[in-house]
Coordinates of C-alpha atoms in Angstrom, one line a residue:
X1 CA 75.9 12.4 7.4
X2 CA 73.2 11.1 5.0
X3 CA 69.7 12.8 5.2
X4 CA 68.6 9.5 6.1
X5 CA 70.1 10.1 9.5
X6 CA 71.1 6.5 10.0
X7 CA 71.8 5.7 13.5
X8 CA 74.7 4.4 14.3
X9 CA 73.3 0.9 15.6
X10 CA 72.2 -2.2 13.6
X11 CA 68.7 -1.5 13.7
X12 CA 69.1 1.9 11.9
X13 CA 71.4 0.9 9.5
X14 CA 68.7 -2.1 8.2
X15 CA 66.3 0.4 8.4
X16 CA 68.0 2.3 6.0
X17 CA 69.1 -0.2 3.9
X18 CA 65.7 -1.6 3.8
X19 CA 64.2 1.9 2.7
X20 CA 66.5 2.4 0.1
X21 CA 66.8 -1.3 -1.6
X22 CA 63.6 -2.8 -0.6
X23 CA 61.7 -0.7 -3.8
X24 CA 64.3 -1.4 -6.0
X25 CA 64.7 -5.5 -5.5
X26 CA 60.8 -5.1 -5.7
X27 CA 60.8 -3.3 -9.1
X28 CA 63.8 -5.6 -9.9
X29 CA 61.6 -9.0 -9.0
X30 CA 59.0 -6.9 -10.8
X31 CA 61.1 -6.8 -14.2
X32 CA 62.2 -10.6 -13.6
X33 CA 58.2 -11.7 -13.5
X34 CA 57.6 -10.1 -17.0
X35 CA 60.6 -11.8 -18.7
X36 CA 60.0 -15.1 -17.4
X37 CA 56.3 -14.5 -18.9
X38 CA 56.9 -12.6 -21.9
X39 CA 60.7 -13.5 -22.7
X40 CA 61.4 -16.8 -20.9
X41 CA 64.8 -17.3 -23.4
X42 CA 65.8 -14.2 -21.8
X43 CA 66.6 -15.7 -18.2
X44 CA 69.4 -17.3 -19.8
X45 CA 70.8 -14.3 -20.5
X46 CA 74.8 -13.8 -18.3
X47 CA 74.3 -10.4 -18.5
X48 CA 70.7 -10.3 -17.5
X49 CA 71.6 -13.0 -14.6
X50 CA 74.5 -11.2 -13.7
X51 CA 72.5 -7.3 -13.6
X52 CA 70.2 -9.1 -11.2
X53 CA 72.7 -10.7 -9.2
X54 CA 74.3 -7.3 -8.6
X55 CA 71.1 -5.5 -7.3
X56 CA 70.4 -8.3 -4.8
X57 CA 74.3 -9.0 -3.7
X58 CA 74.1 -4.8 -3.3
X59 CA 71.0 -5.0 -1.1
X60 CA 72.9 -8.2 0.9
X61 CA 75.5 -6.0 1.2
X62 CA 73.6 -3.2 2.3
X63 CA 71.7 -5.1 5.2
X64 CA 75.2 -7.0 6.5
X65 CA 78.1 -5.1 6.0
X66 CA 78.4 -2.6 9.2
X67 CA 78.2 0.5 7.7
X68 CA 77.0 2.1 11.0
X69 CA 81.0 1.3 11.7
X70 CA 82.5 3.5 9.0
X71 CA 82.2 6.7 7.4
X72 CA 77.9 6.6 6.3
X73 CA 79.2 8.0 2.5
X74 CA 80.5 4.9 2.1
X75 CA 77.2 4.1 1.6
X76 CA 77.4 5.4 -2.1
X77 CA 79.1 2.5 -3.2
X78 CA 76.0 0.3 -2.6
X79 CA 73.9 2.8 -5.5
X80 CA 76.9 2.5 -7.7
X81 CA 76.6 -1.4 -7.3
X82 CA 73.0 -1.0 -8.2
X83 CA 73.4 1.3 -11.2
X84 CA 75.9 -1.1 -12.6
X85 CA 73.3 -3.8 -12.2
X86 CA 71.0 -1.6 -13.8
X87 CA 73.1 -0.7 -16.9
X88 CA 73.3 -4.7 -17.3
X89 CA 69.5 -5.3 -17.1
X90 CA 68.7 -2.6 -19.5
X91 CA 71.9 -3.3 -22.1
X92 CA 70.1 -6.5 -22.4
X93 CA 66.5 -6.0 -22.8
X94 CA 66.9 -2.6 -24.9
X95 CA 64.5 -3.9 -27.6
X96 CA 62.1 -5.9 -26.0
X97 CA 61.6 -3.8 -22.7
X98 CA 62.7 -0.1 -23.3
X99 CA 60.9 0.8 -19.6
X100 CA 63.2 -1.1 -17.6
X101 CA 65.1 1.9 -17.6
X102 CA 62.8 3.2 -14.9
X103 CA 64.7 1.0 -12.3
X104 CA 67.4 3.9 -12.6
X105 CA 65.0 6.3 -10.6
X106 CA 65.8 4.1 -7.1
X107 CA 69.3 4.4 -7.0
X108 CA 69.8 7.8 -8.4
X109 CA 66.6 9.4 -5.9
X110 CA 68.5 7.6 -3.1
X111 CA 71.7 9.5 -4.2
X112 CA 69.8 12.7 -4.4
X113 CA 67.8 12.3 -0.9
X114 CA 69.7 10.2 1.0
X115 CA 73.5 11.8 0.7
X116 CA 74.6 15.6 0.4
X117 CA 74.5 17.4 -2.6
X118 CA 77.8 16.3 -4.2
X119 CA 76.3 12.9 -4.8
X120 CA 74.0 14.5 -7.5
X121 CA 77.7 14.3 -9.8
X122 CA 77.3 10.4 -8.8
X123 CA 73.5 10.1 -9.8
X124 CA 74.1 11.6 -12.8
X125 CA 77.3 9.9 -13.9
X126 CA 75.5 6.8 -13.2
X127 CA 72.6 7.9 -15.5
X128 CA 75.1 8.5 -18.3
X129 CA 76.4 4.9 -17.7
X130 CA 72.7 3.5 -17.9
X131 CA 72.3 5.7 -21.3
X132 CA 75.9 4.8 -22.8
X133 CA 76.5 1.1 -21.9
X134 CA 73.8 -0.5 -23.7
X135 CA 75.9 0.8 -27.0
X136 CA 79.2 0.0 -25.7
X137 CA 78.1 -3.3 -24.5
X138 CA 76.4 -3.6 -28.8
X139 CA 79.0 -1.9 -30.8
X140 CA 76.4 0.0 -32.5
X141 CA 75.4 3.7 -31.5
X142 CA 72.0 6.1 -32.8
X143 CA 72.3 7.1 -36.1
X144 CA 70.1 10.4 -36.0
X145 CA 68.6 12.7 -33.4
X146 CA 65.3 10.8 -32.9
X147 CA 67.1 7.5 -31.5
X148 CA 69.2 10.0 -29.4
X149 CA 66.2 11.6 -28.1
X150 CA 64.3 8.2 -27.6
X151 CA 68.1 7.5 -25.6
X152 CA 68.5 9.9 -22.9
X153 CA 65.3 11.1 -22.8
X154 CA 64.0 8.8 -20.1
X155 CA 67.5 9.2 -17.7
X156 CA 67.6 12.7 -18.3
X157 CA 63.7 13.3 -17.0
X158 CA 64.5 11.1 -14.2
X159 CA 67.7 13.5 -13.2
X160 CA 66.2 16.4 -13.8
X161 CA 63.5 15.6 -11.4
X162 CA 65.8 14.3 -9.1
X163 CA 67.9 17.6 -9.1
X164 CA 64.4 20.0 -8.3
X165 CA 63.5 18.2 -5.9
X166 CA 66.5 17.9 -4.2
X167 CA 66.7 21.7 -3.7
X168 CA 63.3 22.7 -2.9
X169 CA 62.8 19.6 -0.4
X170 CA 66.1 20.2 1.4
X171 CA 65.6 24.2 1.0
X172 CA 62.3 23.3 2.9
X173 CA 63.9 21.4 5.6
X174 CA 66.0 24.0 6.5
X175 CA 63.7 26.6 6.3
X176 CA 60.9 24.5 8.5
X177 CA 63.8 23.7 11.2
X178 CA 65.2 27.0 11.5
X179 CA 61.4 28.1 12.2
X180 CA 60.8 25.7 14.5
X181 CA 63.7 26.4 16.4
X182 CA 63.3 30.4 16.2
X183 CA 59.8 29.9 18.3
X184 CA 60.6 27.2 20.1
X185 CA 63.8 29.8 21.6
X186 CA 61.7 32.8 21.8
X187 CA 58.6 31.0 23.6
X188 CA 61.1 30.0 26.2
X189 CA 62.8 33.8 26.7
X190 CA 59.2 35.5 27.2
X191 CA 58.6 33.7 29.9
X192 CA 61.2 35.9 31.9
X193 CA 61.5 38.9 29.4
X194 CA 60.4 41.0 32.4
X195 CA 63.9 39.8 34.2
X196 CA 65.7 39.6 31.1
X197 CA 64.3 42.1 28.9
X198 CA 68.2 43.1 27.9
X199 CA 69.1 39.5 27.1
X200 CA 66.1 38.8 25.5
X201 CA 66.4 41.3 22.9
X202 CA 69.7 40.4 22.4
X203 CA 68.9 36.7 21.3
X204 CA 66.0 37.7 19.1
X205 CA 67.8 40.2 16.6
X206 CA 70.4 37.5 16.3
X207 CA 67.8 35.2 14.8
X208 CA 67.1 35.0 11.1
X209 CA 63.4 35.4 11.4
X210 CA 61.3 38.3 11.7
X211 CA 59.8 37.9 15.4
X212 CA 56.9 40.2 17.1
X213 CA 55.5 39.7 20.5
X214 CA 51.9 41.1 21.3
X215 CA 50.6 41.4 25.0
X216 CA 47.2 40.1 25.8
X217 CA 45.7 43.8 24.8
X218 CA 47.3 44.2 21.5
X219 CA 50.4 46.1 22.4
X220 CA 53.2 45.7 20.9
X221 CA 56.1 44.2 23.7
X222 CA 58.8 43.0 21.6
X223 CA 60.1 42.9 18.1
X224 CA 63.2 42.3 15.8
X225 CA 64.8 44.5 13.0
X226 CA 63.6 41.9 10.4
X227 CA 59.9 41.8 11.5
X228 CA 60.0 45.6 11.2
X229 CA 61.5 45.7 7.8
X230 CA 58.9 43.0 6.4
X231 CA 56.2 45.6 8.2
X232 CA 57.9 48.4 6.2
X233 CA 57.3 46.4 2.8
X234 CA 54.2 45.4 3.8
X235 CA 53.2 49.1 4.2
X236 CA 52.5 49.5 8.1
X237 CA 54.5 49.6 11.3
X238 CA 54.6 46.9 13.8
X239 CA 52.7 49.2 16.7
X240 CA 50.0 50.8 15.1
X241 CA 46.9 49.2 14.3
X242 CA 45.5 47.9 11.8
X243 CA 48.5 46.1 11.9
X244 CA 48.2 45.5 8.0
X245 CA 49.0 46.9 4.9
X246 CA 48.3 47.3 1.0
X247 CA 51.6 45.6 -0.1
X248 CA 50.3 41.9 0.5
X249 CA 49.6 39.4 -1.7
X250 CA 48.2 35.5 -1.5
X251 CA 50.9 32.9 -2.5
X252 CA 49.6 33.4 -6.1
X253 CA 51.4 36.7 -6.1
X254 CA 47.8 37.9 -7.7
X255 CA 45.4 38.0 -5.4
X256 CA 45.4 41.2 -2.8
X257 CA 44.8 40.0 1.2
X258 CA 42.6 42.2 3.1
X259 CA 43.6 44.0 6.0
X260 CA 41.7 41.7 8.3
X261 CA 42.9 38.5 7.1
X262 CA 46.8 39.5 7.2
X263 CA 49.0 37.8 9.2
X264 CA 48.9 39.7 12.5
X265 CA 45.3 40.8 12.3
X266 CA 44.3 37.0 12.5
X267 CA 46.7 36.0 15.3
X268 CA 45.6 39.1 17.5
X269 CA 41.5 37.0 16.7
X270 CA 43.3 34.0 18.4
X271 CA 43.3 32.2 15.3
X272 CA 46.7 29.8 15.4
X273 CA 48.4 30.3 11.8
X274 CA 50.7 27.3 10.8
X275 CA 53.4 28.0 7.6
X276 CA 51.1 30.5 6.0
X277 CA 52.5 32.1 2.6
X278 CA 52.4 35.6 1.4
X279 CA 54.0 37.6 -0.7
X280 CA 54.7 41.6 0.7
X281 CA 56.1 44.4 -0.7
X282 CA 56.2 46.5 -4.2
X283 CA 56.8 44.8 -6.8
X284 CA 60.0 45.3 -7.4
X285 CA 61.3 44.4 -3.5
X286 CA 58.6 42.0 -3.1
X287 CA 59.6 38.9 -0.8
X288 CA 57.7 35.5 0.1
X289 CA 57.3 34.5 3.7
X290 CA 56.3 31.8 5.7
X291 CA 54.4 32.6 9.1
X292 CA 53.5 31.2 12.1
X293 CA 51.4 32.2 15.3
X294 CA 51.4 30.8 18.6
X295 CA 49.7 32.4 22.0
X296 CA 51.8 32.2 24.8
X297 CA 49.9 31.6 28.5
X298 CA 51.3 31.6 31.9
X299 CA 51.4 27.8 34.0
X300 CA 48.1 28.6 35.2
X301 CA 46.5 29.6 32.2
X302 CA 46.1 33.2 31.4
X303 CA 46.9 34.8 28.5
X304 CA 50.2 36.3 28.6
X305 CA 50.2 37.4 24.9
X306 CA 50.7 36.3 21.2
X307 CA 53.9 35.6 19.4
X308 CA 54.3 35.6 15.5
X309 CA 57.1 34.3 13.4
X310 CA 57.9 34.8 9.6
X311 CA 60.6 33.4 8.1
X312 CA 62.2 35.3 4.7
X313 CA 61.1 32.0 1.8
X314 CA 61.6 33.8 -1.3
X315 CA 64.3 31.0 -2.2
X316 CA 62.3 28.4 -1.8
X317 CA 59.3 30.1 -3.6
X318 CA 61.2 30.4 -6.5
X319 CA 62.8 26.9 -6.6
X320 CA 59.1 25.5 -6.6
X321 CA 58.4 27.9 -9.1
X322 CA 61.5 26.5 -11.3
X323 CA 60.1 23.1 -10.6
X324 CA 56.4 24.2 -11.9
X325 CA 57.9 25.8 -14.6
X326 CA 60.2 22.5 -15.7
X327 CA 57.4 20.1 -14.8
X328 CA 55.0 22.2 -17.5
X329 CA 58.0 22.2 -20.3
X330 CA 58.8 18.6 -19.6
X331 CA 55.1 17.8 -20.0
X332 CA 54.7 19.6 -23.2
X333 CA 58.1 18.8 -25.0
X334 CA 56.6 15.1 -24.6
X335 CA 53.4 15.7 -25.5
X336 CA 54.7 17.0 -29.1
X337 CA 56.2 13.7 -29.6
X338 CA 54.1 11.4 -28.3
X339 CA 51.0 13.0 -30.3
X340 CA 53.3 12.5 -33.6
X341 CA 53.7 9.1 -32.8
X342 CA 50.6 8.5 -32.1
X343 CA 49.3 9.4 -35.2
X344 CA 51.5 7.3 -36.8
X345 CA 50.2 4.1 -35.0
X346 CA 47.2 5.1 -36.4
X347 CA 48.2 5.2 -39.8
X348 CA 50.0 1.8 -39.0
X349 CA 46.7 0.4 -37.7
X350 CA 44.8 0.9 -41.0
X351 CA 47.6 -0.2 -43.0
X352 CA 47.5 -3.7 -41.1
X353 CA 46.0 -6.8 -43.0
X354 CA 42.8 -7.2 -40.5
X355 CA 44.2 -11.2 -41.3
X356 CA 47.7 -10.4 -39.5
X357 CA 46.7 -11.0 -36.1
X358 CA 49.8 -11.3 -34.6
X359 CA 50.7 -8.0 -35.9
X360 CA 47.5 -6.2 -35.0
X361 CA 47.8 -7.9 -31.4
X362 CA 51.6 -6.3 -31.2
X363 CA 50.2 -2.6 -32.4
X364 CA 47.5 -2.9 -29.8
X365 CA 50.2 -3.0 -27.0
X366 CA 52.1 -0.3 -28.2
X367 CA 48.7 1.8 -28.4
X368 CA 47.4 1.1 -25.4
X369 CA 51.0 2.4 -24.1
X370 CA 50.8 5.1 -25.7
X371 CA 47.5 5.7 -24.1
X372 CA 48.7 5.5 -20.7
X373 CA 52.1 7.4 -21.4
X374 CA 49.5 10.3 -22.9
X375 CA 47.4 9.9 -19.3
X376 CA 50.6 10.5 -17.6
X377 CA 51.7 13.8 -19.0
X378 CA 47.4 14.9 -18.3
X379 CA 48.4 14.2 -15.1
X380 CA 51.7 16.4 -15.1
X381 CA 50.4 19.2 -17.1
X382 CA 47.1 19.5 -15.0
X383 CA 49.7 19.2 -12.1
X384 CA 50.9 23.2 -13.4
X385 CA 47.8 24.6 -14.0
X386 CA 46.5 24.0 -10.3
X387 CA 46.1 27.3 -9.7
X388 CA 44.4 29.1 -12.3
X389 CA 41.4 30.9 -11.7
X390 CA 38.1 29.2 -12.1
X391 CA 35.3 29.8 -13.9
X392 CA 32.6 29.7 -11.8
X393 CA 29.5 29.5 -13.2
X394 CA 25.5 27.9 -12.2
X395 CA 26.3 24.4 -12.1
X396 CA 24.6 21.1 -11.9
X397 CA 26.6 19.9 -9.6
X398 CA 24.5 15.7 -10.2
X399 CA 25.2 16.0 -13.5
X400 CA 29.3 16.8 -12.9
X401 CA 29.2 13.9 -11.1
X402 CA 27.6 12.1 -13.5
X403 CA 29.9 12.8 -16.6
X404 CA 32.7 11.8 -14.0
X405 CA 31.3 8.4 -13.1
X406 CA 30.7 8.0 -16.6
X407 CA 34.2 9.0 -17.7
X408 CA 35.6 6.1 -15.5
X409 CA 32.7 3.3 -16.7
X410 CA 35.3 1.8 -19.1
X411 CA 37.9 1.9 -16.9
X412 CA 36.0 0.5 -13.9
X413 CA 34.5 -2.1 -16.2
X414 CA 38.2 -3.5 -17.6
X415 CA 38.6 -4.5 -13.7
X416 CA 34.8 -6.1 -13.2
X417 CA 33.8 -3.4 -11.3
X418 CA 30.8 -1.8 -10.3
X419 CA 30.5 2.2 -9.7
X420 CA 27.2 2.5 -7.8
X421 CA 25.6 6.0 -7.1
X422 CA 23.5 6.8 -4.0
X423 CA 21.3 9.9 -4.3
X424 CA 18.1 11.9 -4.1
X425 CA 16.6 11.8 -7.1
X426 CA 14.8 14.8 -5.9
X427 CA 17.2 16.8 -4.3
X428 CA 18.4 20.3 -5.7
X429 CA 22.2 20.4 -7.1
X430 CA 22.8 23.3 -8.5
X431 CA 25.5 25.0 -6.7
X432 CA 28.1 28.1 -8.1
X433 CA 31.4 25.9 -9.7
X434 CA 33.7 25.7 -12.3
X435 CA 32.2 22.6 -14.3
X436 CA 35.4 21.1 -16.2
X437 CA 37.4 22.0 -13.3
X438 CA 35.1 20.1 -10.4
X439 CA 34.5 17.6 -12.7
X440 CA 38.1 16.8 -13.3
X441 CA 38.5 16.6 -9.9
X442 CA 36.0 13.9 -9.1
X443 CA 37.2 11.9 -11.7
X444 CA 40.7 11.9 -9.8
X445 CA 38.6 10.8 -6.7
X446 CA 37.2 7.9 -8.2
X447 CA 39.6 7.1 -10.4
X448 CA 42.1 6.5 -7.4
X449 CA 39.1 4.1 -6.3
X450 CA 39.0 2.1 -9.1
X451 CA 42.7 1.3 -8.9
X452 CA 42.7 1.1 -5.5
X453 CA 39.6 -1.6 -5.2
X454 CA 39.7 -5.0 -5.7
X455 CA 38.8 -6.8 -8.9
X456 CA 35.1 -7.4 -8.9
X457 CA 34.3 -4.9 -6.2
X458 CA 31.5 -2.1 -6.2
X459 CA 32.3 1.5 -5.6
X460 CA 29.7 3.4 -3.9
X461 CA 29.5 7.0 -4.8
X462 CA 27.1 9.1 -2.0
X463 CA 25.8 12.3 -3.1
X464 CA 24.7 14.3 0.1
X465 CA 22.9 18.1 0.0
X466 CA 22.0 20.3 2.5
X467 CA 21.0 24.0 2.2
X468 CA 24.9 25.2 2.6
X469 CA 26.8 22.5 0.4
X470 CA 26.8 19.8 -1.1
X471 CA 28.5 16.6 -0.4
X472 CA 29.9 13.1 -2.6
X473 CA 31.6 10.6 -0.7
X474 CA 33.7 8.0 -2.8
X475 CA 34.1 5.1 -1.0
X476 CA 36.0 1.8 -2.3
X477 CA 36.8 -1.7 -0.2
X478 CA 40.6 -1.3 -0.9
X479 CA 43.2 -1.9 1.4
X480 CA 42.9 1.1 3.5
X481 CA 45.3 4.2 4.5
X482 CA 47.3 3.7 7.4
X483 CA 46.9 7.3 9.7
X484 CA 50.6 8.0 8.6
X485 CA 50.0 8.0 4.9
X486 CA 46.8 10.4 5.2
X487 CA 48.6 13.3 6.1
X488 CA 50.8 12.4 2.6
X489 CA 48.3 11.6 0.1
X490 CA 47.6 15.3 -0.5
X491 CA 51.2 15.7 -1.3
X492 CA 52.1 16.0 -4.9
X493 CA 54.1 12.9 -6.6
X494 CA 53.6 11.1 -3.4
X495 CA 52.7 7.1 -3.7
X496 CA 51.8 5.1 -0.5
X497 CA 53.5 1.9 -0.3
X498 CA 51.1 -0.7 -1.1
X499 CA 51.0 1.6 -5.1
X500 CA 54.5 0.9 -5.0
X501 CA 54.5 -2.7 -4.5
X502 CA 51.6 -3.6 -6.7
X503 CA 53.4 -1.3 -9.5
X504 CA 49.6 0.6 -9.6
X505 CA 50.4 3.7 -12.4
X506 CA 50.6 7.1 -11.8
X507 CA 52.8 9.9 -10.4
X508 CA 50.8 10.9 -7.3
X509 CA 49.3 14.1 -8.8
X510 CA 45.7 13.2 -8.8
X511 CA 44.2 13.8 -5.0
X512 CA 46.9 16.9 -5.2
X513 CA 45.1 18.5 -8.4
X514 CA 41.5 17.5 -6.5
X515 CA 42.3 19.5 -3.4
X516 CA 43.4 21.8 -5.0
X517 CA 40.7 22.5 -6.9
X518 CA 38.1 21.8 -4.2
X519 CA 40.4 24.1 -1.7
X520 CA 40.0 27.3 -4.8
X521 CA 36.2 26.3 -4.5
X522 CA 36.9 26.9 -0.5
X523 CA 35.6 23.4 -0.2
X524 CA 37.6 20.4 2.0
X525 CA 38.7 17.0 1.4
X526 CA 38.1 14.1 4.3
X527 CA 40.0 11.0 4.6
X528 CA 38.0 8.2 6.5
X529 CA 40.3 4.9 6.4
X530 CA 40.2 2.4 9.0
X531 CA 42.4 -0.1 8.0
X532 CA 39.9 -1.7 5.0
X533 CA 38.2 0.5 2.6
X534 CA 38.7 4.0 1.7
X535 CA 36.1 6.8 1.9
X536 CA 37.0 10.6 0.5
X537 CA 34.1 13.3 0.8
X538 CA 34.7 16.5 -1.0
X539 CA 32.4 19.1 0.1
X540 CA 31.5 22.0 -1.7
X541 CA 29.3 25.8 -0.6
X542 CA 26.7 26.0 -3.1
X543 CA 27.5 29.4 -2.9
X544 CA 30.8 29.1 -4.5
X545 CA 33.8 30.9 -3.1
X546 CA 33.3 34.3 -0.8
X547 CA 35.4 36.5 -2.5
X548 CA 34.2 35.1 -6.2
X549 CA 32.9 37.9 -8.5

């Protein structure tokens, strides 16, 4: 059964369809506006008509056809349909539109996501067809190892990608249902453990999670082999307070928890945990888990104790470290390149006769490319270096805001726009921060604003401070964030709809690398959307983080 979970009615299989062709015919219509502007001759093209042709029959097919009917693999056929399109589109506009290779990420994300993992051989044979035809279809192959590179670069990025992700995202799924369903069991067998105790015990060392039950008073009622054995890493046993130990790390493996803020200490306060990381034990058995906290009361209310669940992540943990660690590489083996040839287009530039316009007008384009290809990778590289330390320092924290409205004044400018700044003249800044860091960050905030907000339109930026922290609200007259997509936008690579659809660059990583870096100044992030305009406020301690030295 496809991840997508179609149901087997009409409405779910056009829900489907819709979710997995609707972006591609988009990008497709997309590619078809630019030709007709830029390459009008082009439209005559049969194989151009016919690559098109094939992506919308495929997406007719997709909506009609009653797949819901037959076995839901047979869904694959409708991605190889589009991939062949897609080999046609490109095969014919090679030279004039190299990025039209992108289209390949719909089809071969939909194979990763939406089928199970043996489709991946599908995704990428179809990426070797999109690299290969183009030749076949000319006759003519690369002659060296730069036209290769400049080949399968683009299709080999987008399977890689596609590959990570995979894992980790269905690694997570697991991991999040199996938790789900170990406390949803276990809530319902303490409600008669008294009655049951035997049976009880008997369900809870079958599950593969590490499961402790704590009566109102702190004692210890109930607990499974694998919640004593991540106790024994951690350094302490289950019944004896303080119910932590000196084997426990935060999720950056670095950074030594207290005993009062471990896992159990914290539940016993009442405080609910939800899918907090650590990592416990020495350092050569040392494991990552996920836990989870719920207290447990009786119909009429009282208190009938506290149950905790950790689940073993160490998998997962180390697939999102394999896809930090590829994201970083990726970033730099194209940052190499692109520098090189950046350079070169300078060279280029002064070499131009100033008289050639047309020629000066057709380097400009492929510099300003350049430009935004070099923003992109910024974006990916910053996207692995999240978690560093910061350097924390007395800060004007007016005058970061400043340098970041005034990094974006060109870029807010190019779109008619106004970025307006509402402050205190008066009012005291200065607050402990990392600088380039929190600067960085704001520029991703109102950055996102500027390409958010209409042409023409004024961004206000609110600077609020109070004794405690201080405050900048960012707020643009955009179209708004439906309450769905403001529990996403935090994500990393993730791109609400309306960015798709208006083809608005960028991978997704900017509000991720802000939260993070206002979350490491134990800061927060609010979202205020309702249904026109967008307002983030970050807010900030002046004091800087508690446990900063």
């Amino acid at each position: 059964m496809p991840l997508f979970e179609m149901e087997a009615t009409p409405r779910g299989r056009r829900r489907v369809s819709v979710l997995a062709q609707l972006p591609l015919l988009l990008g497709s219509a997309f590619v078809t506006g630019l030709v007709a502007l830029s390459l009008p001759h082009e439209l005559l093209s049969p194989t151009l008509l016919t690559g098109l042709a094939l992506i919308v029959a495929a997406t007719v097919l997709a909506v009609a056809l009653p797949w819901e009917r037959w076995n839901p693999n047979t869904l694959i056929t409708v991605a190889v349909i589009d991939i062949v399109g897609i080999a046609l589109i490109r095969a014919e506009l090679l030279d004039q539109l190299p990025s039209v290779g992108i289209l390949a990420i719909f089809p071969v994300l939909w194979l990763a996501y939406g089928f199970r993992p043996w489709a991946m051989a599908v995704a990428i044979g179809g990426a070797l067809v999109i690299t290969s035809f183009p030749f076949v279809f000319r006759g003519r192959w690369p002659t060296n190892a730069l036209e290769w590179s400049n080949v399968v670069l683009l299709p080999a990025l987008i399977v890689g990608v596609a590959i990570v992700v995979n894992l980790a995202a269905a690694q997570l799924r697991r991991n999040r249902q199996r938790l789900v369903e170990s406390m949803d069991a276990q809530a319902g067998m303490l409600r008669r453990s008294q009655d049951s105790e035997l049976l009880s015990r008997a369900i809870i060392d079958t599950v593969n999670a590490g499961i402790a039950f704590y009566a109102a008073d702190t004692r210890l009622v109930v607990a499974n082999r694998q919640a004593a054995d991540m106790a024994r890493l951690a350094g302490f046993e289950l019944e004896r307070p303080p119910y932590a130990g000196d084997d426990v790390l935060m999720a950056d493996r670095e950074t030594t928890i207290p005993y009062d803020q471990q896992i159990i200490p914290r539940a016993l306060r009442a405080e609910e945990i939800a899918d907090h990381v650590e990592w416990v034990g020495p350092a050569d058995e040392q494991i990552a888990i996920m836990a989870s906290s719920r207290r447990v009361h009786r119909p009429d209310g009282e208190l009938l104790g506290t149950v905790i669940v950790a689940y073993d992540i160490t998998e997962l943990a180390q697939a999102i470290e394999v896809r930090e660690a590829f994201l970083s590489t990726v970033s730099h083996e194209l940052r190499t390149p692109l520098t090189n040839i950046t350079g070169y287009l300078d060279l280029l530039e002064d070499s131009i006769d100033p008289a050639d316009s047309e020629s000066t007008s057709y380097l400009r384009v492929v510099l300003r490319n350049a430009a935004a290809l070099r923003d992109r990778i910024d974006e990916l590289l910053a996207a692995t270096s999240t978690t560093s330390p910061l350097a924390l320092e007395p800060s004007d924290v007016g005058a970061v805001l400043d340098r970041a409205v005034a990094a974006l004044h060109d870029r807010a400018r190019s779109r008619e726009q106004r970025i307006h700044v509402v402050r205190d003249p008066a009012a005291d800044t200065s607050a402990r921060a990392d600088r380039e860091r929190l600067q960085r960050a704001l520029e991703e905030i109102i950055d996102n604003a500027v390409k958010f907000g209409p042409v023409g339109s004024t961004i206000t930026v609110t600077e609020t401070v109070t004794p405690s922290s201080i405050a900048i609200t960012v707020e643009d007259s955009g179209p708004g964030i439906s309450r769905g997509e403001q529990t996403r936008i935090f994500d990393r690579f993730y791109r609400t709809p309306y960015a798709h659809h208006n083809a608005i660059q960028g991978f997704g990583l900017g509000l991720t690398l802000a939260k993070s870096t206002v979350a490491a100044h134990e800061g927060r992030i609010s979202v205020r959307s309702t249904g026109a305009g967008t307002a983030l406020t970050t807010t900030i301690p002046r004091s800087g983080p508690a446990d900063a030295v």
